[in-house]
Amino acid sequence: FVPQAYLRFWAQKKEHIWEIGVMDKKNQKIYKTNIENVAFKKHFYTIGTGEKKSYIWEEYYSTGVEPLLAETLKQLIQQCTN
């Protein structure tokens, strides 16, 4: 699994989405797709099943962890390239 904040460093913004080049190893095809479709598992952080689902971990990760990760990666890349 790869955080979207990390994938954005290799993606291009196209209107309101971030696109990245990927390769389907099974079919040996290369194409562009939204970073939301890359290296993830649907409902990985969802707790519960049926009608009683909680997205608390997804919300925490997207608002608390990923913004910090994005800034940390940005600083790290700047230090490595200067």
Short mmCIF file of C-alpha atoms in Angstrom, two decimals:
data_model
loop_
_atom_site.label_atom_id
_atom_site.label_comp_id
_atom_site.label_asym_id
_atom_site.label_seq_id
_atom_site.Cartn_x
_atom_site.Cartn_y
_atom_site.Cartn_z
CA PHE A 1 0.00 0.00 0.00
CA VAL A 2 1.30 3.43 -0.95
CA PRO A 3 0.02 6.73 0.48
CA GLN A 4 -1.43 9.12 -2.09
CA ALA A 5 0.72 11.89 -0.63
CA TYR A 6 3.76 9.88 -1.74
CA LEU A 7 2.36 9.08 -5.19
CA ARG A 8 1.68 12.77 -5.90
CA PHE A 9 5.44 13.36 -6.22
CA TRP A 10 5.42 11.22 -9.39
CA ALA A 11 1.97 12.18 -10.67
CA GLN A 12 0.70 14.97 -12.88
CA LYS A 13 -2.35 17.01 -11.99
CA LYS A 14 -4.98 16.85 -14.72
CA GLU A 15 -7.95 19.07 -13.91
CA HIS A 16 -9.11 17.82 -10.49
CA ILE A 17 -7.27 14.46 -10.37
CA TRP A 18 -3.68 13.29 -10.06
CA GLU A 19 -2.57 10.85 -12.77
CA ILE A 20 0.37 8.49 -12.68
CA GLY A 21 1.78 6.02 -15.16
CA VAL A 22 1.36 2.39 -14.14
CA MET A 23 2.08 -1.01 -15.64
CA ASP A 24 -0.28 -3.95 -15.50
CA LYS A 25 2.22 -6.75 -14.90
CA LYS A 26 -0.24 -9.43 -15.96
CA ASN A 27 -1.05 -7.89 -19.36
CA GLN A 28 2.25 -6.02 -19.80
CA LYS A 29 0.35 -2.81 -20.59
CA ILE A 30 1.30 0.70 -19.52
CA TYR A 31 -1.37 3.34 -18.96
CA LYS A 32 -2.22 6.39 -16.86
CA THR A 33 -4.68 6.30 -13.99
CA ASN A 34 -5.79 8.32 -10.99
CA ILE A 35 -3.55 7.83 -7.95
CA GLU A 36 -6.69 6.82 -6.06
CA ASN A 37 -6.61 3.57 -8.11
CA VAL A 38 -2.99 2.66 -7.33
CA ALA A 39 -1.53 0.48 -4.56
CA PHE A 40 -4.58 0.37 -2.31
CA LYS A 41 -7.11 -2.05 -0.92
CA LYS A 42 -10.71 -0.90 -0.74
CA HIS A 43 -11.97 -0.57 2.85
CA PHE A 44 -8.52 -1.37 4.27
CA TYR A 45 -9.16 0.94 7.23
CA THR A 46 -12.92 0.37 7.48
CA ILE A 47 -14.11 -1.12 10.74
CA GLY A 48 -17.28 -3.20 10.80
CA THR A 49 -19.50 -4.68 8.12
CA GLY A 50 -22.93 -4.17 6.63
CA GLU A 51 -24.69 -0.99 7.62
CA LYS A 52 -22.54 -0.41 10.71
CA LYS A 53 -19.24 0.77 9.26
CA SER A 54 -16.78 3.14 10.82
CA TYR A 55 -14.28 5.16 8.81
CA ILE A 56 -12.46 6.56 11.83
CA TRP A 57 -9.05 5.21 10.78
CA GLU A 58 -9.44 6.45 7.22
CA GLU A 59 -10.43 9.89 8.49
CA TYR A 60 -7.53 9.95 10.96
CA TYR A 61 -5.03 8.86 8.34
CA SER A 62 -6.26 11.28 5.67
CA THR A 63 -6.43 14.31 7.98
CA GLY A 64 -3.76 13.56 10.58
CA VAL A 65 -1.06 11.39 9.04
CA GLU A 66 -1.01 11.97 5.29
CA PRO A 67 -0.61 15.78 5.47
CA LEU A 68 2.39 15.32 7.78
CA LEU A 69 3.83 12.67 5.48
CA ALA A 70 3.44 14.94 2.45
CA GLU A 71 5.29 17.80 4.15
CA THR A 72 8.02 15.48 5.45
CA LEU A 73 8.56 13.99 1.99
CA LYS A 74 8.65 17.45 0.43
CA GLN A 75 11.35 18.58 2.88
CA LEU A 76 13.34 15.38 2.40
CA ILE A 77 13.29 15.71 -1.39
CA GLN A 78 14.35 19.37 -1.15
CA GLN A 79 17.29 18.46 1.10
CA CYS A 80 18.39 15.66 -1.21
CA THR A 81 18.22 17.76 -4.36
CA ASN A 82 19.92 20.92 -3.06
#
